[in-house]
Coordinates of C-alpha atoms in Angstrom, one line a residue:
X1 CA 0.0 0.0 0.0
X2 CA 1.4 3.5 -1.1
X3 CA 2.0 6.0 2.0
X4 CA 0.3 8.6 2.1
X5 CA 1.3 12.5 4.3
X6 CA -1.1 13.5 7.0
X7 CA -0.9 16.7 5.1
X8 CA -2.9 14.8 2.1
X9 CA -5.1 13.1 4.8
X10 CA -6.1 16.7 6.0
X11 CA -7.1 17.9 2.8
X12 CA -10.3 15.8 2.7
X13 CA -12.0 17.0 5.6
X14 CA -15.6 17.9 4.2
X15 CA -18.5 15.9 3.5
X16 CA -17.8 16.0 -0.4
X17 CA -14.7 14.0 0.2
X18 CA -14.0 12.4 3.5
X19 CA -10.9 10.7 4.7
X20 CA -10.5 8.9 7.7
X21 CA -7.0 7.5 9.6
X22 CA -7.4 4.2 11.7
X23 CA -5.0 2.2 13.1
X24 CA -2.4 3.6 10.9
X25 CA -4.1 3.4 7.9
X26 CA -6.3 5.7 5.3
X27 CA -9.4 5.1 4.5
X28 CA -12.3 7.2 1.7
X29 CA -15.0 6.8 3.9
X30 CA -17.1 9.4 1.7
X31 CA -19.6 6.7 0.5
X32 CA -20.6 6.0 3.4
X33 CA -21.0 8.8 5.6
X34 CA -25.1 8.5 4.8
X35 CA -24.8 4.7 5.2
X36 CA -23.3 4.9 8.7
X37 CA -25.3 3.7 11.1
X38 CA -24.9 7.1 13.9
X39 CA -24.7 9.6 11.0
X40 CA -22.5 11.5 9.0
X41 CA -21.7 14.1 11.9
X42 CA -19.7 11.6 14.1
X43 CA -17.3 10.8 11.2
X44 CA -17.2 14.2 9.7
X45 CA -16.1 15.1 13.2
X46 CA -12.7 12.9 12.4
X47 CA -12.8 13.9 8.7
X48 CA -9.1 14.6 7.7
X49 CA -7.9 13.2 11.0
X50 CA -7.2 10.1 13.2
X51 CA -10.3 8.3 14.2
X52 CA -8.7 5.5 15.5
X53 CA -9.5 6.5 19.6
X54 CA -13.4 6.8 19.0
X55 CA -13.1 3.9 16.6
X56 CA -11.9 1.2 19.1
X57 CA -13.9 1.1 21.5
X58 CA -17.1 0.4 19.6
X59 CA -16.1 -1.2 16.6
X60 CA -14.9 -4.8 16.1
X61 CA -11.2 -4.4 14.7
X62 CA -12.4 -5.9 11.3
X63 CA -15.3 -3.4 11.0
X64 CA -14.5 -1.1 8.5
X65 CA -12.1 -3.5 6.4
X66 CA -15.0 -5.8 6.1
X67 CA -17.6 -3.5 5.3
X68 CA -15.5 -1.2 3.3
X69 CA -14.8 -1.5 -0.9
X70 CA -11.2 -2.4 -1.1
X71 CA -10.7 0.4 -3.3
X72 CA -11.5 2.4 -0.5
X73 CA -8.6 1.3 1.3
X74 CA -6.2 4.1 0.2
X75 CA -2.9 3.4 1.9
X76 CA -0.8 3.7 5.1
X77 CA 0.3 7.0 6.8
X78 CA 3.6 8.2 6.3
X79 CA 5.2 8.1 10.0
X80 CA 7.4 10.9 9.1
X81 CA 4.5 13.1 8.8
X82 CA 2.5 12.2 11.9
X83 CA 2.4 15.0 14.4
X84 CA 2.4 13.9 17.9
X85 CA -0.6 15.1 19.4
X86 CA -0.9 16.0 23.4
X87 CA -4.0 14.9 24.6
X88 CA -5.5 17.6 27.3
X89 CA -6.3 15.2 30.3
X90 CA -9.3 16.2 32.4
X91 CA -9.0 16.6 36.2
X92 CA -11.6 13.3 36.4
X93 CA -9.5 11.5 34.0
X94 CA -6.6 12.1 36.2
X95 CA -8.3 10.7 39.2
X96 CA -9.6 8.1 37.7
X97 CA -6.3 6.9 36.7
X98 CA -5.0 7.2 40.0
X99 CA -7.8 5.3 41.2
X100 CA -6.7 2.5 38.9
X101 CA -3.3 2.2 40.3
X102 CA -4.8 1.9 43.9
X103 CA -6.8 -0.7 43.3
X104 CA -6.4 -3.8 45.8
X105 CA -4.8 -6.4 44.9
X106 CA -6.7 -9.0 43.6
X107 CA -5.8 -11.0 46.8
X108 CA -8.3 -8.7 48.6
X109 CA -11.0 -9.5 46.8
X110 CA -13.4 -11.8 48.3
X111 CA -16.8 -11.8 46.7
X112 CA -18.5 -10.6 43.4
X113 CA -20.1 -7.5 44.7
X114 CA -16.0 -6.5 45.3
X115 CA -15.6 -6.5 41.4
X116 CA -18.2 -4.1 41.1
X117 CA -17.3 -1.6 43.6
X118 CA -13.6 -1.3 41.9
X119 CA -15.7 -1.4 38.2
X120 CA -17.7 1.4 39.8
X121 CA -14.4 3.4 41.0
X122 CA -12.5 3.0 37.6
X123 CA -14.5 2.8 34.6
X124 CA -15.1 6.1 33.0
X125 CA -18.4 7.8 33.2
X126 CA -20.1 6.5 30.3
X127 CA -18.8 3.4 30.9
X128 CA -20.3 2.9 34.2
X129 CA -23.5 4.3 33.0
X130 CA -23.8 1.9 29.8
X131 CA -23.1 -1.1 31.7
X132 CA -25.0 -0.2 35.1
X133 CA -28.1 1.9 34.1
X134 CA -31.4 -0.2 34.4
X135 CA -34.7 1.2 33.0
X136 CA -36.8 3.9 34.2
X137 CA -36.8 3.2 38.2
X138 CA -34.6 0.9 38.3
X139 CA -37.0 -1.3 40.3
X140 CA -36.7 -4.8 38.4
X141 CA -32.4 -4.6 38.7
X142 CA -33.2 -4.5 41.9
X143 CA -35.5 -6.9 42.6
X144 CA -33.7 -9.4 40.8
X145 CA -31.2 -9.2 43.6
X146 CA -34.0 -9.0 46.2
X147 CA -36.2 -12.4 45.3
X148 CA -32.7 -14.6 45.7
X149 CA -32.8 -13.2 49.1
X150 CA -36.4 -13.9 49.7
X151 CA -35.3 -17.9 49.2
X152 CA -33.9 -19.5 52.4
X153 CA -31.7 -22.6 52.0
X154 CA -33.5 -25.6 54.0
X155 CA -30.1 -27.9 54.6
X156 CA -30.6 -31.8 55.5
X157 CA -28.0 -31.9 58.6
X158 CA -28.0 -35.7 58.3
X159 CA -27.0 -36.1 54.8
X160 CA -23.5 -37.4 53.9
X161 CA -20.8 -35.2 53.3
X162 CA -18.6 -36.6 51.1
X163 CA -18.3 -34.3 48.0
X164 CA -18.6 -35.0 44.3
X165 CA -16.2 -32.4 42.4
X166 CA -17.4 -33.4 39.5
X167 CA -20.1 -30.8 40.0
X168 CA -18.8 -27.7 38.2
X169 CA -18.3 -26.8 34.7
X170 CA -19.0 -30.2 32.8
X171 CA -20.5 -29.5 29.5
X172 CA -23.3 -30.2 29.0
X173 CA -23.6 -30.2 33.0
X174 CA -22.3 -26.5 33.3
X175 CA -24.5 -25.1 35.8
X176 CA -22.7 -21.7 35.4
X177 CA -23.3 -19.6 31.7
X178 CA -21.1 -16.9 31.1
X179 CA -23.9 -14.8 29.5
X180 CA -22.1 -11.6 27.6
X181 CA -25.9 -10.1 28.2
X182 CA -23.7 -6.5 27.5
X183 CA -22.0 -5.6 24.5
X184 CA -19.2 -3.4 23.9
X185 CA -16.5 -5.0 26.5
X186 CA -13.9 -2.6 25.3
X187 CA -15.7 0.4 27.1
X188 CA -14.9 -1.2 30.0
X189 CA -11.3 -2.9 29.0
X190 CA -9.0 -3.0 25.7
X191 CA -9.5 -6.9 25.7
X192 CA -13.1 -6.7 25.8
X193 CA -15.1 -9.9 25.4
X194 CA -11.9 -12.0 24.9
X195 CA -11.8 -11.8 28.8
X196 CA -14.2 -13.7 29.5
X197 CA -13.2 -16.1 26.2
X198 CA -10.0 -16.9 27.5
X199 CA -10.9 -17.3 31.1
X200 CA -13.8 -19.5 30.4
X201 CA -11.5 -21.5 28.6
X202 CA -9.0 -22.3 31.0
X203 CA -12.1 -23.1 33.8
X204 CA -14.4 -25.0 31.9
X205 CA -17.5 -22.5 31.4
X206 CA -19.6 -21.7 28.8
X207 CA -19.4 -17.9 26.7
X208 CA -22.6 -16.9 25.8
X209 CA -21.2 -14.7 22.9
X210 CA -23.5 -10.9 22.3
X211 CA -24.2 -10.4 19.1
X212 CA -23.3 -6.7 20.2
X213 CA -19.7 -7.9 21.1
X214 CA -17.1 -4.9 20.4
X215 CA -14.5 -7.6 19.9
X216 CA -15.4 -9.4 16.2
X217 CA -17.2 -12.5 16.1
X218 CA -14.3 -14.8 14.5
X219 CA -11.9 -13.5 17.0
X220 CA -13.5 -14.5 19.9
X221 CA -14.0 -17.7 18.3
X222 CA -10.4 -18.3 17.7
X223 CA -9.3 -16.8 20.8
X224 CA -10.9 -20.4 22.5
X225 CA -9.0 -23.2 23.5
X226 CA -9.7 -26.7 21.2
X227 CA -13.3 -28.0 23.1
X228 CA -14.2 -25.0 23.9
X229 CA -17.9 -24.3 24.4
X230 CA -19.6 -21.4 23.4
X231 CA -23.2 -20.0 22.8
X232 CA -24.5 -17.4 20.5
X233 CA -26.5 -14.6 22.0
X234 CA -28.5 -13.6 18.8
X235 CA -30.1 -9.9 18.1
X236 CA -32.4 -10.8 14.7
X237 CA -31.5 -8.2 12.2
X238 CA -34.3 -6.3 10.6
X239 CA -32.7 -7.8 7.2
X240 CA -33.1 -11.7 7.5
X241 CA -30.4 -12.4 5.1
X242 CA -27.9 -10.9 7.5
X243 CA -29.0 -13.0 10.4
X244 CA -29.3 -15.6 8.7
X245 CA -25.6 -15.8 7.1
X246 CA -24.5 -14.7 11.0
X247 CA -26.2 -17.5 12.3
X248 CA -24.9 -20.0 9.8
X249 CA -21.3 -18.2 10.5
X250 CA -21.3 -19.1 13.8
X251 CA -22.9 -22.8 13.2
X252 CA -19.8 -23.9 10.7
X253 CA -17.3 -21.7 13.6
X254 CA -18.6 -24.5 16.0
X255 CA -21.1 -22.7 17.9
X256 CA -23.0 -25.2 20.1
X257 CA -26.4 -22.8 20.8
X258 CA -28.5 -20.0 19.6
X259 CA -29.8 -17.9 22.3
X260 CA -32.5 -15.9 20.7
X261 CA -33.3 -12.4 22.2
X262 CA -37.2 -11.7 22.3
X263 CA -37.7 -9.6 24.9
X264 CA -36.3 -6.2 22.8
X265 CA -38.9 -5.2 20.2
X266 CA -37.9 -1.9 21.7
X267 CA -35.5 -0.5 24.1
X268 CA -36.0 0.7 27.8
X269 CA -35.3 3.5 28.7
X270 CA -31.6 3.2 30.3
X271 CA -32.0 6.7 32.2
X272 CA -28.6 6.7 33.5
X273 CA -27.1 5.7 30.2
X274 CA -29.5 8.5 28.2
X275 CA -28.1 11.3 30.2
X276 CA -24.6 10.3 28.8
X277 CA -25.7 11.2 25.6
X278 CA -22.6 9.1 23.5
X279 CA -23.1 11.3 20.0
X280 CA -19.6 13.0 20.1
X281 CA -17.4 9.6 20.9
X282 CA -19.1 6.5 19.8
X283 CA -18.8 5.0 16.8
X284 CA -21.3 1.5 16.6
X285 CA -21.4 -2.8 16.9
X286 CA -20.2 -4.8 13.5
X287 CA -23.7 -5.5 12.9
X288 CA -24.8 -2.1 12.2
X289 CA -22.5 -1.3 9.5
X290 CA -25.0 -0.5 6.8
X291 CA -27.7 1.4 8.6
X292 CA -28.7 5.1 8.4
X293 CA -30.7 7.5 10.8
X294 CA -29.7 6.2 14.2
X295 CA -30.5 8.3 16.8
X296 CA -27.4 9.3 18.8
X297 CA -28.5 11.5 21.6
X298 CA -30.3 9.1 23.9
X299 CA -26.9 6.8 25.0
X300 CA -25.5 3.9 23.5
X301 CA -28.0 0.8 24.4
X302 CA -30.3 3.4 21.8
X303 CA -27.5 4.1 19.2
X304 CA -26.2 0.5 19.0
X305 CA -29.2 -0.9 18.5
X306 CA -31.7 0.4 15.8
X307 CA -31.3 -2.7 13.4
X308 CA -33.0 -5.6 15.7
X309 CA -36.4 -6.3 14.5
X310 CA -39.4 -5.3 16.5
X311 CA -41.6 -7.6 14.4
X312 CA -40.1 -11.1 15.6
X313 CA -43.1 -13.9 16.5
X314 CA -43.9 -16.7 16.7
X315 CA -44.4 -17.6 12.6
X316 CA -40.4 -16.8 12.5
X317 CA -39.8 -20.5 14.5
X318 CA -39.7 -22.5 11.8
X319 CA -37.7 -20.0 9.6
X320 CA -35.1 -20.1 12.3
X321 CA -35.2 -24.1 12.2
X322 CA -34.6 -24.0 8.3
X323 CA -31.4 -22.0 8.9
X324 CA -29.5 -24.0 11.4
X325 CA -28.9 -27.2 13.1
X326 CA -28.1 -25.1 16.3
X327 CA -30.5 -26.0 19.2
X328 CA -32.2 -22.9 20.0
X329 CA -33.5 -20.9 23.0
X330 CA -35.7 -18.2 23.4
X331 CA -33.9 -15.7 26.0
X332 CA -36.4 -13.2 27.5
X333 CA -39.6 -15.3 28.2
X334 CA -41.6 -15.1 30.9
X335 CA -44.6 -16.7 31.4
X336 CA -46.0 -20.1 31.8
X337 CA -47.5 -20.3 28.6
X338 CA -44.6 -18.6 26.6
X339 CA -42.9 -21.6 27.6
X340 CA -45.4 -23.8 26.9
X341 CA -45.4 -22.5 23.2
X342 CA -41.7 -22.9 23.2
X343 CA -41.4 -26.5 24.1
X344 CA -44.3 -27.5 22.0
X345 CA -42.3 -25.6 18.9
X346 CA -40.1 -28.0 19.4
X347 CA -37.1 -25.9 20.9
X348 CA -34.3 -27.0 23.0
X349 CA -35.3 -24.5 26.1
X350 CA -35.8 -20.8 27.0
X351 CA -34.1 -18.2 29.5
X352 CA -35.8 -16.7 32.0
X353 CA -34.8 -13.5 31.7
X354 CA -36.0 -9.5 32.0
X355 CA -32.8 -8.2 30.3
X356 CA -31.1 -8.0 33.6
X357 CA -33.4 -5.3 34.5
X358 CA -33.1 -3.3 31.4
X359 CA -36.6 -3.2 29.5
X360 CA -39.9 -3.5 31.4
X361 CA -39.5 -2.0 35.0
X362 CA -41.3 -3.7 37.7
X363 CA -41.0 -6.8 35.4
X364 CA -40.6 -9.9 37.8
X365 CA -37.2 -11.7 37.9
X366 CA -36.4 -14.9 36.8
X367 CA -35.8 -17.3 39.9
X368 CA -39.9 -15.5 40.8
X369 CA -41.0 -17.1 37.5
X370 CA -38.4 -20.3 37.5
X371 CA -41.6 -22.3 39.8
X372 CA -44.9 -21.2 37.8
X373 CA -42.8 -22.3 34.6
X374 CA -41.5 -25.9 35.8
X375 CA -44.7 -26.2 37.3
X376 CA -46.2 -25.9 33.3
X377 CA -43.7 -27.6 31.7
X378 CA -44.2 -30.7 34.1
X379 CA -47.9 -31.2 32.4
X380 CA -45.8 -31.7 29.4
X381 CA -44.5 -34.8 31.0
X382 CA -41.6 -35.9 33.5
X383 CA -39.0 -33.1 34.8
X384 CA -36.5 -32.4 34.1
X385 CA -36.9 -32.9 30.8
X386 CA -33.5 -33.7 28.9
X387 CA -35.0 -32.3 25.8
X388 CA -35.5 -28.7 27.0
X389 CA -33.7 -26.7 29.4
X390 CA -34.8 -24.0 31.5
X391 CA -32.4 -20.9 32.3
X392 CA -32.3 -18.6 34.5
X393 CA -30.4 -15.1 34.6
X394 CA -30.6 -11.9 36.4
X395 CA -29.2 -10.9 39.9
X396 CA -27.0 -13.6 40.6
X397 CA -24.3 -12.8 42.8
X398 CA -23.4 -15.9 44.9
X399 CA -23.1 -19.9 44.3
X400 CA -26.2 -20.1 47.0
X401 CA -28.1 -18.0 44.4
X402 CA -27.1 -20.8 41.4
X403 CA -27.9 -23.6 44.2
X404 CA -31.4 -22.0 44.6
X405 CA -32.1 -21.9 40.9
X406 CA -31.0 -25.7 40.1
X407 CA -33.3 -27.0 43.0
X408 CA -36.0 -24.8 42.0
X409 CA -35.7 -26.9 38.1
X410 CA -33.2 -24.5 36.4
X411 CA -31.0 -26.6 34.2
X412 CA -28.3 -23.4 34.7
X413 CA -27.7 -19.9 35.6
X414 CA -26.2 -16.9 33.4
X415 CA -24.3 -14.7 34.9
X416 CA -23.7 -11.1 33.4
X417 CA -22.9 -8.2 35.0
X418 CA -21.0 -9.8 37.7
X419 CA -18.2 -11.1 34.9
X420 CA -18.2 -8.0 33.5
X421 CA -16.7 -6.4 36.2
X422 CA -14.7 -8.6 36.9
X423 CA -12.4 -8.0 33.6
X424 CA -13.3 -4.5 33.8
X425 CA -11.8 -4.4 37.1
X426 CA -8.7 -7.0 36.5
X427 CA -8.8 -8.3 32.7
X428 CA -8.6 -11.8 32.0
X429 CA -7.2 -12.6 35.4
X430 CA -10.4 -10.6 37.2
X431 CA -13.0 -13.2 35.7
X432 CA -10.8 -16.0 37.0
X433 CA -10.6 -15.0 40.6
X434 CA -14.5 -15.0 39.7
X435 CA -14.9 -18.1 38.4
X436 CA -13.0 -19.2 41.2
X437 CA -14.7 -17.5 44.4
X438 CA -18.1 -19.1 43.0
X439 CA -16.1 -22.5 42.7
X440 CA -15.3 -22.3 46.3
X441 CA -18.8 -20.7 47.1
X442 CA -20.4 -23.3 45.7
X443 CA -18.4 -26.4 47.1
X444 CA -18.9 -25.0 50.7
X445 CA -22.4 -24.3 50.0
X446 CA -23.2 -27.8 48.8
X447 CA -21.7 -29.4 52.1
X448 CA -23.1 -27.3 54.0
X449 CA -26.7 -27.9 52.2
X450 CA -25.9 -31.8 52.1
X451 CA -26.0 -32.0 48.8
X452 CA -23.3 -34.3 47.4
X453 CA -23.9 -33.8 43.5
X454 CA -25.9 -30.6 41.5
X455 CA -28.2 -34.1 40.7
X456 CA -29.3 -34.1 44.5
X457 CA -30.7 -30.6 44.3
X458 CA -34.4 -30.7 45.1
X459 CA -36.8 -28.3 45.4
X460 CA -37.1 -29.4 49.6
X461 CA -34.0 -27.6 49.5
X462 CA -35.7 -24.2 49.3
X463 CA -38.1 -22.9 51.2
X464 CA -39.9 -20.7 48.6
X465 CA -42.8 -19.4 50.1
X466 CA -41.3 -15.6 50.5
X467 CA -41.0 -15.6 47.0
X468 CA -44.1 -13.9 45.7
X469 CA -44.0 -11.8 49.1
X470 CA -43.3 -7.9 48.0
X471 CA -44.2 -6.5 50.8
X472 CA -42.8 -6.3 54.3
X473 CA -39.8 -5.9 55.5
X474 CA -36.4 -7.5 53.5
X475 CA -33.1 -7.7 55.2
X476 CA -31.0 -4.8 53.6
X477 CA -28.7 -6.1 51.6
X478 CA -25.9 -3.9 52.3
X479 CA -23.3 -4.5 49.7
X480 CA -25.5 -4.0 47.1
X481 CA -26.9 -0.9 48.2
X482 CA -23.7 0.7 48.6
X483 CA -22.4 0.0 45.3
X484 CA -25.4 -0.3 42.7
X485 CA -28.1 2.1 43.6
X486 CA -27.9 5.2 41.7
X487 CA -25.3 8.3 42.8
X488 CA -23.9 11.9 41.3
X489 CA -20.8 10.1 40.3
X490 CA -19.2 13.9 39.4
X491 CA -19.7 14.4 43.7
X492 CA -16.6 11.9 44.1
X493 CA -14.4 13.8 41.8
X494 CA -15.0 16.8 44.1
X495 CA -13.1 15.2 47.4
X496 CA -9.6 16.1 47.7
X497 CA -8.0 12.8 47.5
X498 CA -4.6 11.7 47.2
X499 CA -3.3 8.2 46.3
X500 CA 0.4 6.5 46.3
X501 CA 1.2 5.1 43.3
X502 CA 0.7 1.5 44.8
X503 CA -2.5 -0.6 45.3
X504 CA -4.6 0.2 48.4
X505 CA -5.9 -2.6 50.7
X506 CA -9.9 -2.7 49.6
X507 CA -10.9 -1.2 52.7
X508 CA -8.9 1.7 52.4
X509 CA -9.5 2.0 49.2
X510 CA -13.3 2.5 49.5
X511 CA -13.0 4.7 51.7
X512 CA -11.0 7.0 49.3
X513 CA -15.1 6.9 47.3

């Protein structure tokens, strides 16, 4: 490829000609400015410049030379010509940074909901906001944390105690999902989804791959060790032709399950996110590539999303059969009858699911509908049923809540947020330390519960009958309150703190918040 001057990039800085540096490289993007998905604006912002900083962390690496003519692809930049620029860092940027160094060590951390206060601490504003914010009230994030504590553990104190290991993470016996429920991992870290990839690689659990992913497709794939099992979280495109060569992508990649999304004809309203407003910095997710007129002043969940179809039903089963040999799921149902209709389709088993509180507010969680369901499905014959699975994500936070699930008749549990920051928090070697405090949570748990296997789980395990209670007092759970509920994050950037550039125990170091 010919190099090309700066000095020639800058020429082409308008809308009737449009030039673009990424990683290095020039590109004509002029073509496409009324093609791209957020607008021309955002890219006419960059126009004659380096994009490559808003590029990243929305945009799969192979995004624009996949969707972009080759002949469009006009060269590399001449390093002699590139002016080092001196970025202006803000006085919240600085802090933020700082708090980054202080983190604990990873030996301090002791339970899930210490991922999240660290995630809280470090990620940038948007950041937080993208991956936190819950619709409207915030009411259904909430509760999904809340019915898990409204189920008390019932343990037989007579049982054995000798202990099965072979309880954790043996496909197809995996009680733990790893369910990328968010997209865009590199807001939160430059590794992105490949955290969770290679840590669920090394310890056995499944990746529920998001369509949304800001890492491509065909790298996370390869990124997995040989036997590797992974799941396709699946957004249907508005244009069936797309989905359907996506889902038949990921079928020949070795893909093992398509998790279909039905509980998004439209978006909530991410309140915390929409006050971010992401028009000046975000670019979008590989599968928008070819859309125009997406709104970009209502946060990213509304700007990376405009192509999923609000029109998906029931009549688009048996397309979806035609195109793969996949078994698929229906993620997002929640009724008795929805999951009626989805066994007698024919399909391999649904997700309990309300988005992780992120569409209908005051929407019950899950685990609350895990017992009406089972209850259903057992009309349809014995249970469990080997043929369809049943599971169950949203507010899970501790191995006692994925014990409660299973002996309710949950086949497994995904687990979102939680993972997320953990690699937000500590990269690849954050989710291990997660995979591993549930490991240990849940082998203690099980003695404790005199349950030998997963297989002895039983529904006399759980005393559910708090479950449907919503009123009356709940014991304040303490740890969640003080990290998730909502706060002026700008108020911490106006306390005079100072760190040492080392880590700070955890203790200290919330108290630095």
């Amino acid at each position: 490829m010919s190099l090309i001057s700066t000095h020639t990039v800058a020429e082409h800085a308008t809308a009737s000609s449009c030039w673009i540096i990424v990683h290095g490289k020039v590109y004509d993007v002029t073509d496409f400015l009324p093609e791209h998905p957020g607008g021309s604006k955002i890219i006419l912002k960059y126009a004659g410049a380096d994009a490559t900083e808003a590029y990243d962390p929305i945009h799969p690496p192979d995004a624009i030379t996949t969707h972009l003519p080759k002949e469009k692809h006009l060269g590399v930049v001449d390093p002699n010509t590139v002016v080092k620029v001196i970025k202006e860092v803000t006085a919240e940027e600085k802090i933020r940074q700082e708090l980054i160094v202080a983190r604990p060590s990873l030996d301090e951390i002791v339970n899930l909901h210490d991922f999240e206060a660290i995630a809280k601490a470090t990620l940038s504003p948007k950041a937080w906001a993208y991956y936190s914010s819950a619709s409207d009230d915030e009411i259904t994030i909430r509760e999904n944390r809340a019915a898990y504590q409204r189920l008390n553990m019932v343990p037989s104190p007579y049982s054995p105690r000798r202990f099965d290991c072979r309880l954790v993470h043996n496909y197809p016996r995996s009680e733990i999902l790893a369910s990328g429920i968010h997209s865009l991992g590199k807001l939160g870290h430059p590794d992105g989804e490949l955290n969770l990839t290679r840590a669920a690689g090394k310890h056995g659990v499944i990746q529920m791959i998001p369509t949304l992913a800001s890492c491509a497709f065909d790298e996370i794939v390869d990124a997995a060790v040989p036997g590797q099992v992974q799941f396709l979280q699946l957004y249907v495109n508005r244009d069936r032709e797309i989905t359907r060569k996506y889902v038949q992508h990921a079928e020949k990649r070795g893909v093992k399950g398509l998790f279909i999304t039905v509980d998004a004809p439209q978006l909530g309203r991410r309140e915390k996110d929409m006050r971010m407003k992401f028009v000046d910095e975000s670019g979008v997710a590989k599968v928008q590539e070819n859309q125009s007129g997406i709104r970009k002043d209502e946060g990213v969940a509304r700007a990376i999303s405009s192509f999923i179809d609000p029109s998906l039903s029931w009549k688009d089963i048996p397309w979806f059969r035609s195109i793969t040999n996949m078994p698929i799921v229906l993620k997002g149902v929640a009724t008795p009858e929805d999951a009626l209709m989805a066994y007698d389709y024919g399909l391999a088993g649904i997700v309990l699911s309300n988005h992780g509180g992120r569409q209908l507010d005051t929407a019950r969680s899950g685990i609350e509908n895990l017992i009406e369901v089972v209850a259903a499905l057992k009309t349809r014959g014995p249970w469990p049923n080997p043929k369809f699975e049943v599971f169950v994500d949203g507010g899970v936070r501790r191995a006692s809540d994925v014990l409660k699930a299973i002996a309710l008749g949950a086949s497994a549990v995904g687990v979102g947020r939680a993972f997320m920051y953990s690699f937000c928090a500590y990269g690849q070697e954050g989710v291990e330390k997660a995979f591993e405090i549930i490991r240990d949570e849940l082998m203690m748990n099980m003695r404790l519960l005199g349950a030998r296997t997963i297989d002895e789980l039983s529904p006399e395990m759980v005393d559910a009958n708090a479950l449907h209670s919503h009123v009356g007092l709940t014991p304040p759970d303490n740890l969640y309150n003080a990290i998730c509920e909502p706060f002026d994050r700008s108020m911490k950037f106006l306390l005079n703190i100072c760190f040492e550039d080392q880590p700070l125990a955890l203790a200290q170091f919330k108290t630095k918040l």
